[in-house]
PDB file of C-alpha atoms in Angstrom:
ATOM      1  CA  UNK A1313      44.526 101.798  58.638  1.00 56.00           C
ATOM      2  CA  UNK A1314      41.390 103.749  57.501  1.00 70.00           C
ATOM      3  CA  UNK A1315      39.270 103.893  54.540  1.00 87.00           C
ATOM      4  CA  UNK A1316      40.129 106.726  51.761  1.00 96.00           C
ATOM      5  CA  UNK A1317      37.560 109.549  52.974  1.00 97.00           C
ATOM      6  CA  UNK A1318      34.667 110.124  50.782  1.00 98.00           C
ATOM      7  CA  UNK A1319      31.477 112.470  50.935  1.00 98.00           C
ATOM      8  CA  UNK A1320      28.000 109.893  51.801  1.00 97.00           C
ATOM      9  CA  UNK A1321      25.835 111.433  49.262  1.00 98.00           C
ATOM     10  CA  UNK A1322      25.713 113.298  46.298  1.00 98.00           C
ATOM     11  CA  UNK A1323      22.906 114.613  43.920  1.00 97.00           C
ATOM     12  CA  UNK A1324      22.606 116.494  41.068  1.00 97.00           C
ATOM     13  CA  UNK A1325      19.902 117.127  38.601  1.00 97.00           C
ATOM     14  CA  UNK A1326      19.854 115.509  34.470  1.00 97.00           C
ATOM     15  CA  UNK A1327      22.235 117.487  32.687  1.00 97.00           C
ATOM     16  CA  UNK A1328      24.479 119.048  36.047  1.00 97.00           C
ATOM     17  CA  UNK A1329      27.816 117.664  36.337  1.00 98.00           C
ATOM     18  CA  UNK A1330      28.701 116.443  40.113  1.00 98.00           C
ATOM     19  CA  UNK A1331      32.111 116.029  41.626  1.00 98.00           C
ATOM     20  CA  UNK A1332      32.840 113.223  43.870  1.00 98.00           C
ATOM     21  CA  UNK A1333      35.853 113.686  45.976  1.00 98.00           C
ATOM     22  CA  UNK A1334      38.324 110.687  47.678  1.00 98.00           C
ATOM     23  CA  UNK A1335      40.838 112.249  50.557  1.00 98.00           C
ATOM     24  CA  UNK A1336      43.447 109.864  51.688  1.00 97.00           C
ATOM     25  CA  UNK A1337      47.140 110.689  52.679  1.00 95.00           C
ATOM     26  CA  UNK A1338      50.250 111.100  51.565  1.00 93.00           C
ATOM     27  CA  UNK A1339      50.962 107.648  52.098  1.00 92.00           C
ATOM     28  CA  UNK A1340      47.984 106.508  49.234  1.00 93.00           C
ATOM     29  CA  UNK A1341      46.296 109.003  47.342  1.00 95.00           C
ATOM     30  CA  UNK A1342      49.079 112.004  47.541  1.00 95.00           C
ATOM     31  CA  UNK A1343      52.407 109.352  47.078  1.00 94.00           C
ATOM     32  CA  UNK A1344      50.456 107.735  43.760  1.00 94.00           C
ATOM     33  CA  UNK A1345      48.624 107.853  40.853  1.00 95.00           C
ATOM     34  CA  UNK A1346      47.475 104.860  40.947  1.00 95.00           C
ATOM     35  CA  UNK A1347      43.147 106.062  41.877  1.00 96.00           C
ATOM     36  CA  UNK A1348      40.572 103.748  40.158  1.00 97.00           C
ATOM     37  CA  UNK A1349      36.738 104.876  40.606  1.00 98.00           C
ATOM     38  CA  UNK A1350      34.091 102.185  40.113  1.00 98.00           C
ATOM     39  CA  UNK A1351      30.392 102.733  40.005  1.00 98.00           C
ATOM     40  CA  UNK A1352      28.129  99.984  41.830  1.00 98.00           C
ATOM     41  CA  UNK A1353      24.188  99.904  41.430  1.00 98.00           C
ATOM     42  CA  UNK A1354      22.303  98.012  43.656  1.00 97.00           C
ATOM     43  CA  UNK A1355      22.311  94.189  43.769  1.00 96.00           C
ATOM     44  CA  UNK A1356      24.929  94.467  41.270  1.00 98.00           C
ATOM     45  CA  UNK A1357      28.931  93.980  41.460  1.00 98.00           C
ATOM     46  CA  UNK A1358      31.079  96.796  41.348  1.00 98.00           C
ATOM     47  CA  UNK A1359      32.556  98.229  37.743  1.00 98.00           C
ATOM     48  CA  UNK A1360      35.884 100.250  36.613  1.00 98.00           C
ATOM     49  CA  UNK A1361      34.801 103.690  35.414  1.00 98.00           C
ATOM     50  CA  UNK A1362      38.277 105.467  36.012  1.00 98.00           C
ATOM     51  CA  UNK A1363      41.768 103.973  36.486  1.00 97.00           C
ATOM     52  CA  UNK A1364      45.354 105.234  37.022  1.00 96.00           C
ATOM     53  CA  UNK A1365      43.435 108.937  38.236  1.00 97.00           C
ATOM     54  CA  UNK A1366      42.106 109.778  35.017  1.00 98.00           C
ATOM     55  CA  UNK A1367      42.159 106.973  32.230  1.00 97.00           C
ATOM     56  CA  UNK A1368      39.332 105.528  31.113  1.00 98.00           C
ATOM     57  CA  UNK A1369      38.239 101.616  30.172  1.00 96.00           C
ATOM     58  CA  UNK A1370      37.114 101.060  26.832  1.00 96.00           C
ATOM     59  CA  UNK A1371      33.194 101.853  26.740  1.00 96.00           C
ATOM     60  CA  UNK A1372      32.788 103.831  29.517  1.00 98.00           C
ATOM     61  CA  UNK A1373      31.343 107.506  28.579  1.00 97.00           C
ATOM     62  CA  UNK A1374      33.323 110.601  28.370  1.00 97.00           C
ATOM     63  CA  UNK A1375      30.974 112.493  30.544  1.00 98.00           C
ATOM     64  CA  UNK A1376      33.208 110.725  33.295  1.00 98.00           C
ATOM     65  CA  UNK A1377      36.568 111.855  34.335  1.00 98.00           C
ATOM     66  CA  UNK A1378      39.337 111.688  36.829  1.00 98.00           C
ATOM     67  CA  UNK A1379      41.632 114.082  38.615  1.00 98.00           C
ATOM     68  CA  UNK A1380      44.192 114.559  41.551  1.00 98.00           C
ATOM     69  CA  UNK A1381      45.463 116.898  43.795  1.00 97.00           C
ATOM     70  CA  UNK A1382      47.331 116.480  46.294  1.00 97.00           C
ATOM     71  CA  UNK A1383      45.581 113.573  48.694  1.00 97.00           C
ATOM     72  CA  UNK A1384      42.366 114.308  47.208  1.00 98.00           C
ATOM     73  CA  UNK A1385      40.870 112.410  43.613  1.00 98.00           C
ATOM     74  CA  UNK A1386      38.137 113.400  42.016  1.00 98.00           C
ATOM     75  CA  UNK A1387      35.326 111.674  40.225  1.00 98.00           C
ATOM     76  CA  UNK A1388      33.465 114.118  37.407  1.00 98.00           C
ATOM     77  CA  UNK A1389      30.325 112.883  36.296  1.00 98.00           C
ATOM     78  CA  UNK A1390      29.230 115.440  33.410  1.00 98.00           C
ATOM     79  CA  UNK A1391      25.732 115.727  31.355  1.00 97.00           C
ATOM     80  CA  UNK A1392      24.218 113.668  34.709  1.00 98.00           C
ATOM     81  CA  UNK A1393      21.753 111.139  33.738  1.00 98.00           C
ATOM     82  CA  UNK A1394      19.172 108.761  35.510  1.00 97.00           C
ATOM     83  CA  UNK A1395      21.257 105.811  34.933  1.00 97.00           C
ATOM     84  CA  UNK A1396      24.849 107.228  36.500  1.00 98.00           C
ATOM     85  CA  UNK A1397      22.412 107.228  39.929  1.00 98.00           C
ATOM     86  CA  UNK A1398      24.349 104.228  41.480  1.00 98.00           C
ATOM     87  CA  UNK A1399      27.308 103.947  44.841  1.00 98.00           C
ATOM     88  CA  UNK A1400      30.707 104.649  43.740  1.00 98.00           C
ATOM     89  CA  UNK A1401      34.106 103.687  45.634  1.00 98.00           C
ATOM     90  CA  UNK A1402      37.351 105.493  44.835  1.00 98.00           C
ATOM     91  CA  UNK A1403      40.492 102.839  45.318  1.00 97.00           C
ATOM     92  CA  UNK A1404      44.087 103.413  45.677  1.00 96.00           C
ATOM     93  CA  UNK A1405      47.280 101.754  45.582  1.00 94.00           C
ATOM     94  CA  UNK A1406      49.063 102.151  49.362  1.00 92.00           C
ATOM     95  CA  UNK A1407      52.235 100.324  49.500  1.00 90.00           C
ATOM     96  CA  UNK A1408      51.212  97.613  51.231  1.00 86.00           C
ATOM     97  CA  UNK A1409      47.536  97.344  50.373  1.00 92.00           C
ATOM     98  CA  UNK A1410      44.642  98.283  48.387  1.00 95.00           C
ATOM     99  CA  UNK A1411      42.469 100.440  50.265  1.00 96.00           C
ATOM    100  CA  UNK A1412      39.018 101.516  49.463  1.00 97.00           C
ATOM    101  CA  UNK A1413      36.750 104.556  50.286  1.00 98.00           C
ATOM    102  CA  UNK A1414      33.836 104.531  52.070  1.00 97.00           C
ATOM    103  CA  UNK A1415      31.595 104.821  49.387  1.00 97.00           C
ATOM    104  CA  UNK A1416      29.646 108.028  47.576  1.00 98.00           C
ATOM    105  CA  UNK A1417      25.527 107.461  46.763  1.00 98.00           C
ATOM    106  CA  UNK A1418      24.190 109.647  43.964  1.00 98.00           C
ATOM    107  CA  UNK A1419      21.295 110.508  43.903  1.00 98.00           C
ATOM    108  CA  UNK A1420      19.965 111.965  40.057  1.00 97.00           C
ATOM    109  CA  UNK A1421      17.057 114.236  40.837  1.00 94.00           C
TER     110      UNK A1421
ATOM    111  CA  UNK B1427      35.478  87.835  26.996  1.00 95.00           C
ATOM    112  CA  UNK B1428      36.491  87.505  30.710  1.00 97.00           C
ATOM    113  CA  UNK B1429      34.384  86.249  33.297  1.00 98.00           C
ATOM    114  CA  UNK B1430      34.641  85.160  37.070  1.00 98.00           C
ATOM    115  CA  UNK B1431      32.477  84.050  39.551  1.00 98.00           C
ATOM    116  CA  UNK B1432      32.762  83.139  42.802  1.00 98.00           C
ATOM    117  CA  UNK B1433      31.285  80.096  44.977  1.00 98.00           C
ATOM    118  CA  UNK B1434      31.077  78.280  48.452  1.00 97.00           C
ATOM    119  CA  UNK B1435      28.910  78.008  51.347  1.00 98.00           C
ATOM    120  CA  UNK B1436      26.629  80.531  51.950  1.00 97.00           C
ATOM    121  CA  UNK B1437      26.321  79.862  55.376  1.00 98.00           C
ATOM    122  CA  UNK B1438      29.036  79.057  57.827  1.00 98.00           C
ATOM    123  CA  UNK B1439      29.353  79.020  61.548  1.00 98.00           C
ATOM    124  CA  UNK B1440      31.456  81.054  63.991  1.00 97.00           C
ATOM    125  CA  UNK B1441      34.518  80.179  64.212  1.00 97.00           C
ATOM    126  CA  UNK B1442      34.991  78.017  61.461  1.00 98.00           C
ATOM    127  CA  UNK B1443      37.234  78.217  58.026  1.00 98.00           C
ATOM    128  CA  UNK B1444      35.482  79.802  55.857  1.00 98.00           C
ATOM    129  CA  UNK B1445      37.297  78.633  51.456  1.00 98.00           C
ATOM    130  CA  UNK B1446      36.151  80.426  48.409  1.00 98.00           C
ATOM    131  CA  UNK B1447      36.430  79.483  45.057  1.00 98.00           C
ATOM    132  CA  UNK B1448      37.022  81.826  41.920  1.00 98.00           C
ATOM    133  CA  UNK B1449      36.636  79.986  38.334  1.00 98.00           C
ATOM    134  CA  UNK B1450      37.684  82.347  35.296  1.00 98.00           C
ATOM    135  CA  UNK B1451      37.684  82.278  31.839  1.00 97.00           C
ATOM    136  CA  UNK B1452      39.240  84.073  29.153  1.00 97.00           C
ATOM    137  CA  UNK B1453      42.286  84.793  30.385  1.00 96.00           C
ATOM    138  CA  UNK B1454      45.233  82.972  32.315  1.00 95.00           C
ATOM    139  CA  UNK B1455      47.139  83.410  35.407  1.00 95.00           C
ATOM    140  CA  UNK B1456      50.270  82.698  33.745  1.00 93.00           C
ATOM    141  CA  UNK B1457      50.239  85.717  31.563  1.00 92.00           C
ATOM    142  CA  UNK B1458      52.739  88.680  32.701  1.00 91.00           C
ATOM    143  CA  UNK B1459      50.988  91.095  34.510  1.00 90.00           C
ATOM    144  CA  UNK B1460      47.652  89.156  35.813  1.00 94.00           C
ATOM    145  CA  UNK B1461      46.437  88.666  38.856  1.00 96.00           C
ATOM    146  CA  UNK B1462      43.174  87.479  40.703  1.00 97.00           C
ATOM    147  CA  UNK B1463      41.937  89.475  43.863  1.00 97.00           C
ATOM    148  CA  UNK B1464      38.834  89.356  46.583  1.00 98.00           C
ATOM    149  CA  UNK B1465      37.172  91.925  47.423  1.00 98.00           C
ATOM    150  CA  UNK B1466      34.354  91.512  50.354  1.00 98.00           C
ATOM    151  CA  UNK B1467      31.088  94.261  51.273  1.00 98.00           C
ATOM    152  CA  UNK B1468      29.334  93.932  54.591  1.00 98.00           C
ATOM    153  CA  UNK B1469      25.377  94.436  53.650  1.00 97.00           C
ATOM    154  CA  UNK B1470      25.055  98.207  53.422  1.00 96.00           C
ATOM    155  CA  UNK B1471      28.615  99.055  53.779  1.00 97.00           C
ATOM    156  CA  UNK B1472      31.945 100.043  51.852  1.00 97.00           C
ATOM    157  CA  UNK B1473      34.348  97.223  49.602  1.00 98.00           C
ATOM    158  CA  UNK B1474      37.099  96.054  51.321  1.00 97.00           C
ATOM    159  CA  UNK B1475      40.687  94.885  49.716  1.00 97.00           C
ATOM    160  CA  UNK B1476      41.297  91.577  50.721  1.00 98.00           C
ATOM    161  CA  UNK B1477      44.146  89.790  49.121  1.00 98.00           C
ATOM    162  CA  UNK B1478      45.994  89.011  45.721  1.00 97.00           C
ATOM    163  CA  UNK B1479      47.643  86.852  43.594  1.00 97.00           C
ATOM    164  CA  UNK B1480      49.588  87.250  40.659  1.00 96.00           C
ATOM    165  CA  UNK B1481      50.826  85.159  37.545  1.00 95.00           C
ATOM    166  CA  UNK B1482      54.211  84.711  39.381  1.00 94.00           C
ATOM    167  CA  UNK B1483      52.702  83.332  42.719  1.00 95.00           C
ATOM    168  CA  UNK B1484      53.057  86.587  44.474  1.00 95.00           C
ATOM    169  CA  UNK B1485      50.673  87.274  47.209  1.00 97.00           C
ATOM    170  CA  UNK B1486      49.332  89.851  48.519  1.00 96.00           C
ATOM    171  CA  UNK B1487      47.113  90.499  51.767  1.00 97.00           C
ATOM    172  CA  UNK B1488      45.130  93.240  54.154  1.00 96.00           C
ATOM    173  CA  UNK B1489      47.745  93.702  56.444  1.00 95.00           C
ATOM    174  CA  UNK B1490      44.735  94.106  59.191  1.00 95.00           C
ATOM    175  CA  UNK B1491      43.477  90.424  57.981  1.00 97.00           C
ATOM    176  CA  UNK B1492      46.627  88.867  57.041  1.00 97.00           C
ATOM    177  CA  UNK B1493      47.127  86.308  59.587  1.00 97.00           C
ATOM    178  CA  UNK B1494      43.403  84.779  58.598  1.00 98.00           C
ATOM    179  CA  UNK B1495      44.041  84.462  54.734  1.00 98.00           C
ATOM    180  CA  UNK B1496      45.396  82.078  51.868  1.00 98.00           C
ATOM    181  CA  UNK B1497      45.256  82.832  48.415  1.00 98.00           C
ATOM    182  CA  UNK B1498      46.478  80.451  46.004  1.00 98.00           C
ATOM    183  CA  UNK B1499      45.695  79.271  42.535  1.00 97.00           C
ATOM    184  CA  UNK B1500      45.463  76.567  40.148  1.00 96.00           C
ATOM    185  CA  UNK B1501      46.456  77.792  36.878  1.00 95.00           C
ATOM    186  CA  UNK B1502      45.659  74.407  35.129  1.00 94.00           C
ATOM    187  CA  UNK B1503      41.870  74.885  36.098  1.00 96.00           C
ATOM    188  CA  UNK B1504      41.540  78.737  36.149  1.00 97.00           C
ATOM    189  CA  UNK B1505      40.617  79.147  39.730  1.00 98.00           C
ATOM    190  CA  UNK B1506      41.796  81.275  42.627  1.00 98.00           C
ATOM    191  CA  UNK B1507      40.796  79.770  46.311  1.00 98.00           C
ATOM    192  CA  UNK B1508      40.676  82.165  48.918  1.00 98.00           C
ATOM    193  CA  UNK B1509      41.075  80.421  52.794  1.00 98.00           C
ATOM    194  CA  UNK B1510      39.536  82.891  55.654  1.00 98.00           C
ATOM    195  CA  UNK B1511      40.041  81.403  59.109  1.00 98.00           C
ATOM    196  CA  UNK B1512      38.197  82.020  62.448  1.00 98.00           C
ATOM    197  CA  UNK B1513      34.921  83.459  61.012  1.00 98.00           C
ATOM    198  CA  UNK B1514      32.916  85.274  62.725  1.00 98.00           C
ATOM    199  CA  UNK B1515      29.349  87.234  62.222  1.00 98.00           C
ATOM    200  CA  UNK B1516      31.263  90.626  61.066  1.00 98.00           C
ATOM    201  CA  UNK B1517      32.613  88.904  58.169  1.00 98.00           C
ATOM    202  CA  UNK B1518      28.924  88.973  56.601  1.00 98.00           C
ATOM    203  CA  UNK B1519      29.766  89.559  53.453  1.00 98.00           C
ATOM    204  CA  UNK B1520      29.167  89.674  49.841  1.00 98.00           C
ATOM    205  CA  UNK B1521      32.654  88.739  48.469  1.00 98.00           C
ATOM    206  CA  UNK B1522      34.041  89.363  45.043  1.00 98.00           C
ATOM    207  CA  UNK B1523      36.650  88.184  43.203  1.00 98.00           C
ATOM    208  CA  UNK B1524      37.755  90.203  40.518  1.00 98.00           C
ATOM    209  CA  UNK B1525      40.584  90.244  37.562  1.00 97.00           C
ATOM    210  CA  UNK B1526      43.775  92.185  38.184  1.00 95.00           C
ATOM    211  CA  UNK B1527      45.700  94.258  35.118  1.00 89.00           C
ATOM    212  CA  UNK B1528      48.829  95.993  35.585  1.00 83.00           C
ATOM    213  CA  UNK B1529      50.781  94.169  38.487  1.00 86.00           C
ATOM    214  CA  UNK B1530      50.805  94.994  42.048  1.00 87.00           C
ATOM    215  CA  UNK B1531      52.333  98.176  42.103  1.00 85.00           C
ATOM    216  CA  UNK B1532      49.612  99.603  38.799  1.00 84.00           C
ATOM    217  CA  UNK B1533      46.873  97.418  39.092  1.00 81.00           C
ATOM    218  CA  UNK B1534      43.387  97.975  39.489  1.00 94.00           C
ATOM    219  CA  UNK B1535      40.285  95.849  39.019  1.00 96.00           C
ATOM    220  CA  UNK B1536      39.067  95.635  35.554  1.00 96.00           C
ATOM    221  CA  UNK B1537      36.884  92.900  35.568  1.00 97.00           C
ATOM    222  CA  UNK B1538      34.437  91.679  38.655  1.00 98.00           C
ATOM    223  CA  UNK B1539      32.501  88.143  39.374  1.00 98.00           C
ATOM    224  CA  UNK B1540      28.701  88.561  40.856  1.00 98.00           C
ATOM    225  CA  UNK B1541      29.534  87.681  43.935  1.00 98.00           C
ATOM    226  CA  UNK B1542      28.975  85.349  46.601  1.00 98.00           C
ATOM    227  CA  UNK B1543      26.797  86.359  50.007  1.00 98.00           C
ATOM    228  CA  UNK B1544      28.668  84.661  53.116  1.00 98.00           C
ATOM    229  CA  UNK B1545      26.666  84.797  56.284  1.00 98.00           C
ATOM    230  CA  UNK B1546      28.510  83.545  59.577  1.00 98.00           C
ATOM    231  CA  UNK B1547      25.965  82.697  61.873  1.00 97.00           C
ATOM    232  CA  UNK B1548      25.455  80.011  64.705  1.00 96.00           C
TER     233      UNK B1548
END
């Protein structure tokens, strides 16, 4: 039962946008849309910046956003900034579990 | 305002049982919809699922770690206990527990404790 697949890095300088991408199956990612994204800096515990594939908590910027397609999510950080430079996990709903990805670092130039 | 944090040994030996303790506030785990999950991270590496419980005593566990686990909770003193049996030095880990919104089959982690660093060593 693997992790979702996610790139190891990412960087992008202030003001790109990035795309982080999540690849499961169609037994997770393709079969639901049920893809939460949290961002983790270090030392620190992890926190919801996407849910359901593209909804947003209240208070967390609109320079982030969500997609799917197919077994792939995607993470859009727009208008990059020196504080979104952090680790962040895509998670999805898989029948029987909860399963993770392996983790994205961006790096902010 | 909803908080959680998590506590226990920090240190336990091989093979031993290792139990976990998640105290919450500002919300209860007899409302419709609520659950209470853990969440571990090996130094350096990815989070891993570990288990759930919900308002209605559903549980939920890592079908990989299932046979080592017990979730429960105590809804009288807000806390969520997490049992891991036979541990052993990969299960290093930071563990989280973390507030659940939606129910099992929409959930997603909303809110997160600090964390607790677990190292299983002789």
């Amino acid at each position: 039962q693997s992790a979702l697949t996610q790139p190891a890095s990412v960087s992008g300088s202030p003001g790109q946008s990035i795309t982080i991408s999540c690849t499961g199956t169609s037994s997770d990612v393709g079969s639901y849309n049920l893809v939460s994204w949290y961002q983790q800096h270090p030392g620190k515990a992890p926190k919801l910046m996407i849910y359901e594939v593209s909804k947003r908590p209240s208070g967390v910027s609109n320079r982030f956003s969500g997609s799917k397609s197919g077994n792939t999510a995607s993470l859009t950080i727009s208008g990059l900034q020196a504080e979104d430079e952090a680790d962040y996990y895509c998670c999805s709903y898989a029948g029987s579990r909860r399963v993770f990805g392996g983790g994205t670092k961006l790096t902010v130039l | 305002q909803i908080t959680l944090k998590e506590s226990g040994p920090t240190l336990v030996k091989p093979t031993q049982t290792l139990t976990l303790t998640c105290t919450f506030s500002g919300f209860s785990l007899s409302t419709s919809g609520v659950g209470v999950g853990w969440i571990r991270q090996p130094p350096g590496k990815a989070l891993e699922w570990l288990a759930l419980i919900y308002w209605d005593d559903d549980k939920r566990y890592s079908p990989s770690l299932k046979s080592r686990l017990t979730i429960t909770k105590d809804t009288s003193k807000n806390q969520v206990v997490l049992t891991m049996t036979n541990m052993d030095p990969v299960d290093t880990a930071t563990y989280y527990c973390a507030h659940d919104r939606g129910g099992w089959y929409r959930g997603y982690f909303d809110y997160w404790g600090q964390g607790t660093l677990v190292t299983v060593s002789s």
